[in-house]
XYZ file of C-alpha atoms in Angstrom:
543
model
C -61.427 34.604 26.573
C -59.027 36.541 24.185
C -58.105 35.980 20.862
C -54.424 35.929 19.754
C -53.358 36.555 16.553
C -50.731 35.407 14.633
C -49.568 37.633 11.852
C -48.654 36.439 8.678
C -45.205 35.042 8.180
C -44.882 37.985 5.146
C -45.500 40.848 7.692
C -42.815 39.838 10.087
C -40.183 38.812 7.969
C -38.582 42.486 8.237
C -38.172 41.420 11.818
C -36.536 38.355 12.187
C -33.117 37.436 10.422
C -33.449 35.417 7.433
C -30.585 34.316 5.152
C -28.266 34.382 8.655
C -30.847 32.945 11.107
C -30.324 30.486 12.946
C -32.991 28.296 10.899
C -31.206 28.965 7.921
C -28.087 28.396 9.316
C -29.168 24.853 10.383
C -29.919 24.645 6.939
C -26.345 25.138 5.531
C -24.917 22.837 7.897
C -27.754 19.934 7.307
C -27.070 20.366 3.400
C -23.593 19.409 3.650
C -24.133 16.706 6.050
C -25.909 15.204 2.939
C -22.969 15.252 1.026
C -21.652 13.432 3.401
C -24.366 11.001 3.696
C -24.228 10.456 0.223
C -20.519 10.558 -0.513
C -19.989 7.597 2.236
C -22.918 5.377 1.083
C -22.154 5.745 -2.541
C -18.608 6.207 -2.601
C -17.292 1.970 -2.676
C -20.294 1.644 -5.813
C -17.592 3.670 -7.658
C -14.327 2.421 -5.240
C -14.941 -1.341 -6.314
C -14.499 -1.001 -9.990
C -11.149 -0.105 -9.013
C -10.489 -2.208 -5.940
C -11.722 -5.455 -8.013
C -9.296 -6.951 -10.639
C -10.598 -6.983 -14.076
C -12.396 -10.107 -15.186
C -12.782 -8.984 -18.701
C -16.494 -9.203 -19.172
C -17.167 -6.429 -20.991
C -19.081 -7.520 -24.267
C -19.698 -5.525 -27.501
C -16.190 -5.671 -28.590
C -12.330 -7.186 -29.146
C -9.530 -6.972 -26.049
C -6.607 -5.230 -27.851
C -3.533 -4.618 -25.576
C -5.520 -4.300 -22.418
C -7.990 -2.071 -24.296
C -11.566 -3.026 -25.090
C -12.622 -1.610 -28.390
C -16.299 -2.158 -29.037
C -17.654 -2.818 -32.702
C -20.626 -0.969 -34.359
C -21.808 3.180 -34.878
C -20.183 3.822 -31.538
C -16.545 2.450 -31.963
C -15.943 3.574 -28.480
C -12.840 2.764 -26.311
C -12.741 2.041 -22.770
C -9.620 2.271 -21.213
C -9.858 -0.386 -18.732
C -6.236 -0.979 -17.959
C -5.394 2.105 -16.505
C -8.259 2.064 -14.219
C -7.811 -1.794 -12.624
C -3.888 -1.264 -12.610
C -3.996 -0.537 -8.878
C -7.048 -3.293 -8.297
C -6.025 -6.106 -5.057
C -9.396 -8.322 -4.634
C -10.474 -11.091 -6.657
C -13.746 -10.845 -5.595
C -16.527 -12.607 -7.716
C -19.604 -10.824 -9.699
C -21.838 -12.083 -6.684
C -19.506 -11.484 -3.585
C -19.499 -7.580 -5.197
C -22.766 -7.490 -5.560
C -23.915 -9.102 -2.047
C -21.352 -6.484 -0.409
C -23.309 -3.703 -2.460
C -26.754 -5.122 -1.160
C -25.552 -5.408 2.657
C -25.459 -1.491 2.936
C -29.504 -1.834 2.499
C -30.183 -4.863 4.939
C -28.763 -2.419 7.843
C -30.279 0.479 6.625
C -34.371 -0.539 6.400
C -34.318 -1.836 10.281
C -33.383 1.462 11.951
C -35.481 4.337 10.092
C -38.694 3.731 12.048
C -36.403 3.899 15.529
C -34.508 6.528 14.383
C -38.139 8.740 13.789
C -39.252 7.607 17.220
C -36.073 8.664 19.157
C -35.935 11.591 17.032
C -38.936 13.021 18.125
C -38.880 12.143 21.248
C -35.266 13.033 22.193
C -34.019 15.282 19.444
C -32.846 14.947 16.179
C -30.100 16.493 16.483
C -28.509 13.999 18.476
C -29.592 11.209 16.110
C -28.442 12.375 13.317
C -25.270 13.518 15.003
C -24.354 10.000 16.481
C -25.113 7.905 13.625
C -22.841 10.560 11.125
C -20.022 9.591 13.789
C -20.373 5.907 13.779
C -20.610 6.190 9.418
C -17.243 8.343 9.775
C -15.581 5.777 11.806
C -17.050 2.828 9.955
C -15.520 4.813 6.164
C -12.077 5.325 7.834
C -11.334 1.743 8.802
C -13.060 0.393 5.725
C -9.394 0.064 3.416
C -8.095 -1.635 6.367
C -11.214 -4.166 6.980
C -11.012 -4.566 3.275
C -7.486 -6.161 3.511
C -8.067 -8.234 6.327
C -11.386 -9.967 5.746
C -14.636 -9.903 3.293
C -16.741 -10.786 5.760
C -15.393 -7.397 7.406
C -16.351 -5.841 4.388
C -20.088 -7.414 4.740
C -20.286 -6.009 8.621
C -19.191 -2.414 7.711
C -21.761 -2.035 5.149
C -24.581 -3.189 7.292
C -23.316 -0.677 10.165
C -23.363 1.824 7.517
C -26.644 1.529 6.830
C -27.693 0.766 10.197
C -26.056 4.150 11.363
C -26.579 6.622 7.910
C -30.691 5.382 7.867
C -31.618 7.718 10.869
C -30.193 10.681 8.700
C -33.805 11.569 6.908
C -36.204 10.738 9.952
C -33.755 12.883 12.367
C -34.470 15.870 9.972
C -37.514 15.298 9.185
C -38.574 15.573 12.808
C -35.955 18.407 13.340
C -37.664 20.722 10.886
C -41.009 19.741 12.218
C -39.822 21.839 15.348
C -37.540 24.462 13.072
C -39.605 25.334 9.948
C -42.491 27.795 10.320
C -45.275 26.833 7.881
C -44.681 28.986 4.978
C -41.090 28.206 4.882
C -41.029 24.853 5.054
C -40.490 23.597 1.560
C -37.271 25.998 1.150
C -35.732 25.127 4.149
C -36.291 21.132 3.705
C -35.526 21.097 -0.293
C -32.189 23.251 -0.088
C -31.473 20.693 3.384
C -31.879 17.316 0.984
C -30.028 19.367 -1.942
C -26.952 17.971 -0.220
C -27.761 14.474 -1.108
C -27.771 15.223 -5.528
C -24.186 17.361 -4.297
C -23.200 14.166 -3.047
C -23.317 11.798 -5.507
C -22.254 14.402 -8.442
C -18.888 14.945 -6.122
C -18.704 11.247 -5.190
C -19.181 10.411 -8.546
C -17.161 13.102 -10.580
C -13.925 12.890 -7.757
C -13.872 9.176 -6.929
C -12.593 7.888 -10.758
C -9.858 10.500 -10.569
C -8.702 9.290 -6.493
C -8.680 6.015 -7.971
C -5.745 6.890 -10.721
C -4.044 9.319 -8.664
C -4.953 8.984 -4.996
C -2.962 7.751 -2.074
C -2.904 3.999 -0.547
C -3.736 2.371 -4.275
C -6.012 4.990 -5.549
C -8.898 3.721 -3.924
C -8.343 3.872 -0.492
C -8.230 7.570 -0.664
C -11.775 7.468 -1.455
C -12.915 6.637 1.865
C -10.481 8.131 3.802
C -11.525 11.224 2.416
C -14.910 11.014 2.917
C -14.629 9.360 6.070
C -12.531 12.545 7.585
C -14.781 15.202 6.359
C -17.773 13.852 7.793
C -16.151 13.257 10.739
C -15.313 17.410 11.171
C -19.023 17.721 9.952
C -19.940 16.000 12.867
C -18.503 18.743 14.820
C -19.908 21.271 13.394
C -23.113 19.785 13.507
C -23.327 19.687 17.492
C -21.841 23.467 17.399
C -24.532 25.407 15.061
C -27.543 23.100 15.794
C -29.871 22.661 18.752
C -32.960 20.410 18.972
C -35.438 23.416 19.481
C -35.705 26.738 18.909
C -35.555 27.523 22.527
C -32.985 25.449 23.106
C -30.627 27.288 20.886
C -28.215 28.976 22.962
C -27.492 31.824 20.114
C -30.993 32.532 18.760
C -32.661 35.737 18.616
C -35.407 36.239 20.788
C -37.540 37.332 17.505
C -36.616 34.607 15.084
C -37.625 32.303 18.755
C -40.953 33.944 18.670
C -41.500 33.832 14.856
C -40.790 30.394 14.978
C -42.650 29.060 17.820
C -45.989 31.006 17.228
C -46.318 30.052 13.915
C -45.575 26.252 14.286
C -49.158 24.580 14.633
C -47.750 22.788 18.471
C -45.690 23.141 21.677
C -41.978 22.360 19.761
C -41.218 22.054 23.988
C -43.579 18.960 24.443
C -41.325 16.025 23.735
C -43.722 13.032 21.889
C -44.550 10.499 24.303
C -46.819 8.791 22.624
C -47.535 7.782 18.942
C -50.667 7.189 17.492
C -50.303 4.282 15.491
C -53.581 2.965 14.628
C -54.370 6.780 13.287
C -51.539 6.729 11.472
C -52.274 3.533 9.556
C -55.857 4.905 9.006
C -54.971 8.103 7.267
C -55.042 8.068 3.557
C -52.961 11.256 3.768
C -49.884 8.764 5.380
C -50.562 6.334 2.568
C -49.974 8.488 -0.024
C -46.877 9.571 1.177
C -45.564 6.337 1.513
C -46.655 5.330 -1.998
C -45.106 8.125 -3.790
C -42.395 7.745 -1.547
C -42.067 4.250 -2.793
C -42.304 4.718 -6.650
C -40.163 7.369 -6.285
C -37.201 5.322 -4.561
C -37.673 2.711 -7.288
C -36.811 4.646 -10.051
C -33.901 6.546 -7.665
C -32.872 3.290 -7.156
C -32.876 2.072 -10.296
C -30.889 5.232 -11.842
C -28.429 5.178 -8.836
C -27.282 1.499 -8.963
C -27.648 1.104 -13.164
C -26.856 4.443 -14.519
C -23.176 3.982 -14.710
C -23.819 0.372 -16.375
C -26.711 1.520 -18.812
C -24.143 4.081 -19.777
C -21.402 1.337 -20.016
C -23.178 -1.313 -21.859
C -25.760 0.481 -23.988
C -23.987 3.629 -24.579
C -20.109 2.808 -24.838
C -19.032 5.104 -22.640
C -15.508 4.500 -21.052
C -14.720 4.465 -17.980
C -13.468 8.400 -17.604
C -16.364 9.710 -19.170
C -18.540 7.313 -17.480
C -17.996 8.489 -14.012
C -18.217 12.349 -14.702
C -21.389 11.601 -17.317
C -23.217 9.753 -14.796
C -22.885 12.588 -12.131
C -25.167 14.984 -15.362
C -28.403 13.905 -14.146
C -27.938 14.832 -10.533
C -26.517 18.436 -11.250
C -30.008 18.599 -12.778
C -31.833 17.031 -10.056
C -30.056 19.543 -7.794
C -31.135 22.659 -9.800
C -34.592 21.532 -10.045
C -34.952 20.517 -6.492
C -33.768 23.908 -5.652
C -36.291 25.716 -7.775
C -38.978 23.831 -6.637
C -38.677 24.326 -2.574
C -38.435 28.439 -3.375
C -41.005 28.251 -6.269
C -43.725 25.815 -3.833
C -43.091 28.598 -0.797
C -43.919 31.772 -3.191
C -47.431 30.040 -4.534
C -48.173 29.306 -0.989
C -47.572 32.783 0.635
C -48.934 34.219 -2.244
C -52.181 32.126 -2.161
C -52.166 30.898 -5.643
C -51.787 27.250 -4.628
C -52.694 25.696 -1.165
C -50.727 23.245 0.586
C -52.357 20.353 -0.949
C -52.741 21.831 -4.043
C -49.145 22.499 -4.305
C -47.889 19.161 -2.870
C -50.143 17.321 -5.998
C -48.265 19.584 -8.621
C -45.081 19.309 -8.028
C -44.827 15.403 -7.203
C -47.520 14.089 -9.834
C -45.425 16.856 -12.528
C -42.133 14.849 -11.237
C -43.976 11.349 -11.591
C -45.344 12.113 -15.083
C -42.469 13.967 -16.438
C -39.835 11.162 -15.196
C -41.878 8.589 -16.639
C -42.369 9.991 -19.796
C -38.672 10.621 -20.585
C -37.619 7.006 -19.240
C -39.794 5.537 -22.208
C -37.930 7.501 -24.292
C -34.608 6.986 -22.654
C -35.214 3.632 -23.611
C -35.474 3.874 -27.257
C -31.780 5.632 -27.576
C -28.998 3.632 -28.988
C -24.854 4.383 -28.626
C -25.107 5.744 -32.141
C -27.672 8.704 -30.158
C -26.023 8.703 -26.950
C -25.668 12.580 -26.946
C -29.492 12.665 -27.431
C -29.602 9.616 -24.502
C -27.802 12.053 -22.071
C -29.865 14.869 -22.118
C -32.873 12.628 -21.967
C -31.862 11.204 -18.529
C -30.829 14.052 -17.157
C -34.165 16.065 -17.890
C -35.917 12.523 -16.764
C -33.282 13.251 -13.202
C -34.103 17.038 -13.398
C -37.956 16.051 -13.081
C -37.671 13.632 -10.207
C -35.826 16.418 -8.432
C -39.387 18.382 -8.091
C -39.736 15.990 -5.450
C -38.567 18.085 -2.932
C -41.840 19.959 -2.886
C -44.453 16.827 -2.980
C -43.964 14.359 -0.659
C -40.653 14.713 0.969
C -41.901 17.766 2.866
C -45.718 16.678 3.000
C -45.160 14.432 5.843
C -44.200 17.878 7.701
C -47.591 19.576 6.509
C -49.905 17.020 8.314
C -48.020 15.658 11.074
C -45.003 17.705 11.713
C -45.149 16.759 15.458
C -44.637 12.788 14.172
C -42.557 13.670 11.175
C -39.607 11.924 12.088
C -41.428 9.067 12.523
C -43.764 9.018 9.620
C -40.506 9.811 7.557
C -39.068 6.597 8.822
C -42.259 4.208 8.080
C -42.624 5.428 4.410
C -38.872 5.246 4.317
C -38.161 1.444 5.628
C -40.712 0.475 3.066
C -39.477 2.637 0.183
C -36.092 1.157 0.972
C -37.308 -2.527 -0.597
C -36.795 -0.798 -3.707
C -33.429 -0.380 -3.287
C -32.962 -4.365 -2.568
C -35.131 -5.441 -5.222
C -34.618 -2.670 -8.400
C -31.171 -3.357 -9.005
C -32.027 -7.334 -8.990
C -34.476 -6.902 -11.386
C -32.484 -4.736 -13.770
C -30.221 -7.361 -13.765
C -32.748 -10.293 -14.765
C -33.945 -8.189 -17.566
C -30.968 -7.103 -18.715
C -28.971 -10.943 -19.145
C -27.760 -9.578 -22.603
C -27.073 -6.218 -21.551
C -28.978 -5.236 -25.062
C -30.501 -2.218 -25.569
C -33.909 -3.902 -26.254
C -33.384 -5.719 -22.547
C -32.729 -2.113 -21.388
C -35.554 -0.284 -22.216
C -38.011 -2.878 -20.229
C -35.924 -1.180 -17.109
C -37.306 1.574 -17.630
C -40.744 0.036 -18.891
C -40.800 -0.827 -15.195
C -39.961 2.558 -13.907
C -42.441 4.456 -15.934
C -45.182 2.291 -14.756
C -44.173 2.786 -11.184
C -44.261 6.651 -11.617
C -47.689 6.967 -13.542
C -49.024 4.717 -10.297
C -47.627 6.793 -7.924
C -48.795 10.155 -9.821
C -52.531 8.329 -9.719
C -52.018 7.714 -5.580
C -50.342 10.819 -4.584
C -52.881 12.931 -7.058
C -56.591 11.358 -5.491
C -55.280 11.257 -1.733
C -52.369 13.586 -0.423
C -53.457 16.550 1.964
C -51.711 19.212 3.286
C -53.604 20.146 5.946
C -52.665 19.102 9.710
C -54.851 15.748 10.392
C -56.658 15.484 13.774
C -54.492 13.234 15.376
C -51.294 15.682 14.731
C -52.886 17.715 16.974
C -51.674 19.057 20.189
C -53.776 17.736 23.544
C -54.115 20.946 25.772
C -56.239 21.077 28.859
C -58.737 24.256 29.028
C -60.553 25.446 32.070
C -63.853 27.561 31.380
C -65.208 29.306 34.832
C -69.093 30.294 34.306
C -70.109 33.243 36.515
C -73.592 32.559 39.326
C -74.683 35.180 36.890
C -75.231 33.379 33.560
C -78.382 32.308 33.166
C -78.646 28.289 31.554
C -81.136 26.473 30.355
C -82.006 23.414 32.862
C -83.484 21.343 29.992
C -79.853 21.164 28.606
C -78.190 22.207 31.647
C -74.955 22.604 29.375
C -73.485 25.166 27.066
C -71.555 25.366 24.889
C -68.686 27.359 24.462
C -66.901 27.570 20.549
C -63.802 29.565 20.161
C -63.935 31.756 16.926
C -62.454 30.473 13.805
C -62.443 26.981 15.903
C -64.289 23.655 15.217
C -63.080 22.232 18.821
C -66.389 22.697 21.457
C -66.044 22.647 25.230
C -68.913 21.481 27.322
C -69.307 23.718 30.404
C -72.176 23.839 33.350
C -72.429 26.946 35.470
C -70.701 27.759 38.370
C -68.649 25.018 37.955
C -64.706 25.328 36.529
C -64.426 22.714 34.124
C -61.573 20.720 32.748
C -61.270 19.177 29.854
C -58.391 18.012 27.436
C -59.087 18.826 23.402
C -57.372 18.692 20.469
C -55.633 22.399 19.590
C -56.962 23.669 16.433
C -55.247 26.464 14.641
C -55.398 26.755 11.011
C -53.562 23.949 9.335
C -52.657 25.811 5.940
C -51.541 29.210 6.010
C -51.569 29.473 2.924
C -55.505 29.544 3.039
C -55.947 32.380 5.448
C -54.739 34.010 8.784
C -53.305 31.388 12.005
C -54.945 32.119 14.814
C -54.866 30.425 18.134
C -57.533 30.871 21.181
C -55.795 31.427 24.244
C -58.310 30.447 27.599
């Protein structure tokens, strides 16, 4: 039997390419196919305020020439006119909002098929095919638009149905790219795309609608609709499922990356263990953070730009840029805290689990905290209001180091498809948040307001309990990797015949093997290597 060792990720890093590897440069390309992930699922939340004639239902103020002036401390103006000018539907408050809600009722049915086929067949591909189907489905929306609402209803729910694989396709893909040690810089700086997304959506989408082509508005998603369509290109060029499959790869980034990866990244998953997976506490913690989480993303996403609107008196110009604040934030923060999580690992100041509590029960706390307070600001503070939200953004951005990239850390074989259970139940959030800021909010008040986010600090502080007693960042059992060893015992060896077994135990291993002499034995087992490496030296046995 000899022992194999695995150095430390730290002692090889001289000899593998790092900032130009082929991991890394997976990583470039997956962060901007976020932006586009984001820019075509957000971009008709800002398109419709200027594709929807004016219904004048702004309160607060007086209608003077087109103008809404609004009464009070604030005195703010927001220059409507110029904004609907170019507007063609007459769409009611509930057709807008139904057309809003389809996007979700397509995109909660296809994440846990999208993990499965993922990590069985390669997420590359997945994510690949369903970017193409969201480009096509963003190019022919102006035209759909024109022709039919009920058009309008069937894009959205392809949209969703085809942009929902995006997270479970990476998740699984950096379960088979992303040695150990790296894993929360390579997945945070991946997801960064999705903040870049919405602050460009958001920032560029109220200036295409004054001064873009086809009415303003329908530049917006033919835009975004042809750059993600030449993502798509690039995507299939740069990436490959596996390491080994990479046509362009090093041969010592291949060998850094497969020895350090706790399983065969070759062995496609055949088979899921479902009842384990809905056993492990580890699983439900991820999915509860993940939910709490996606209700107060949810609940800034769809209500920001309104809070801002109705509360604060910001116009429509400044609304649009002011809303995209937060998520510049978010984006710093998220960046800071995949590099920040990967240095207290190597450096063995925090393990895994240790570090995967910090960061998401700091986020849950620290969000929380500043949404009470958020609450309590009038238009009179708005200044005071903006800096409040963004820090509250900036905190849910340390996210990117809890449980976004925990699912990797215990399962990373069945990432994909973990990512896509927590994920079709974190997506009820976005159906139901957005309802409920509306019931609370009848008046649009700022007293009605701060219940919102009543509600979305008491979702945080649960999920900062859950994820705190019962996330784990060590591999669990059933993420193991089967493997079949054969032990041959010489005539030689001398056994007892009361037992008439022994029993062989690989060092630094907990997995036994059963063995009687002369006899070659067989026997499949569970592959243990060293879950955390941030604890202490990977090693594998090798039979």
């Amino acid at each position: 039997m000899k022992e194999k060792n695995i150095q430390p990720e730290e002692e090889i890093d001289d000899e593998v390419p790092c900032c130009l590897s082929q991991r890394w440069k997976t990583a470039y390309v997956g962060f901007f196919g976020f932006i586009c992930v984001y820019a075509v699922r957000v971009n008709l939340s800002v398109a419709i305020v200027c594709m929807v004639k004016s219904q004048n239902l702004t309160t607060g103020g007086t209608e003077e020439n087109g103008t809404i002036i609004y009464q009070g401390p604030c005195r703010a103006e927001a220059e409507s006119s110029s904004v609907y000018e170019h507007a063609e539907f007459d769409w009611s408050k509930t057709t807008q909002s139904t057309i809003l809600a389809s996007f979700f009722y397509g995109y909660i049915v296809t994440q846990i098929p999208a993990g499965w086929l993922a990590d069985r067949f390669g997420g590359r591909r997945v994510f690949g095919i369903g970017m193409l189907i969201a480009s096509i489905c963003t190019l022919v929306f102006p035209v759909c638009a024109r022709i039919s609402v009920n058009l309008v209803y069937a894009l959205r729910v392809l949209l969703g149905l085809s942009t929902a694989v995006s997270f479970p396709a990476v998740q699984s893909l950096w379960g088979r790219w992303a040695p150990p040690l790296e894993r929360s810089k390579l997945v945070s700086f991946t997801y960064l795309g999705t903040m870049f997304g919405m602050v460009g959506t958001f920032s560029t989408s109220g200036l295409l609608c004054q001064y873009g082509f086809d009415n303003g508005w329908g530049s917006i998603f033919y835009i975004t609709g042809g750059l993600t369509l030449l993502w798509v290109c690039a995507w299939f060029y740069i990436t490959a499922d596996t390491p080994d499959q990479h046509p362009r790869i090093t041969e010592a980034e291949r060998k850094y990356i497969t020895s350090s990866i706790e399983y065969n990244t070759n062995i496609r998953t055949l088979k899921t263990p479902w009842k384990s997976i809905a056993m492990s506490s580890a699983v439900w913690a991820c999915l509860t953070a993940h939910v709490c989480n996606n209700w107060t993303n949810y609940t800034l996403l769809t209500s920001l730009p309104t809070f801002m609107k109705e509360v604060l008196k910001f116009n429509i110009k400044n609304n649009g840029a002011l809303s995209a604040v937060p998520y510049i934030c978010q984006a710093v923060s998220g960046f800071l805290a995949g590099q920040t999580a990967d240095i207290l690992r190597s450096k063995g100041v925090l393990n895994t689990t240790h570090t995967r509590k910090l960061y998401q029960v700091s986020s849950f706390l620290g969000a929380g905290a500043l949404l009470v307070a958020v609450g309590y600001s009038s238009c009179d503070k708005r200044d005071v209001a903006v800096v409040l939200l963004s820090l509250a953004v900036m905190f849910t951005g340390l996210s990117r180091a809890g449980y976004i990239v925990n699912h990797i850390d215990f399962a990373p074989r069945y990432a994909g498809v973990l990512y896509g259970i927590t994920n079709t139940l974190a997506t009820v959030p976005g159906m139901v948040a957005p309802i409920v800021a509306g019931a609370l909010t009848p008046n649009k008040s700022q007293m009605e307001w701060r219940y919102v986010f009543f509600v979305c600090a008491g979702f945080d502080l649960f999920g900062a309990i859950a994820f705190g007693l019962f996330a784990s960042g060590t591999i669990q059992d059933w993420a193991r990797d089967e493997v079949e060893i054969e032990v041959k015992i010489p005539k030689e060896v001398e056994v007892n015949s009361d037992k008439k077994m022994e029993m062989v135990q690989a060092e630094n291993e907990k997995t036994l093997v059963s063995v009687e002499p002369e006899v070659t034995y067989s026997t499949v087992v569970k592959r243990h290597v060293d879950s955390d490496p941030s604890d202490k030296m990977v090693k594998m046995v090798q039979f």
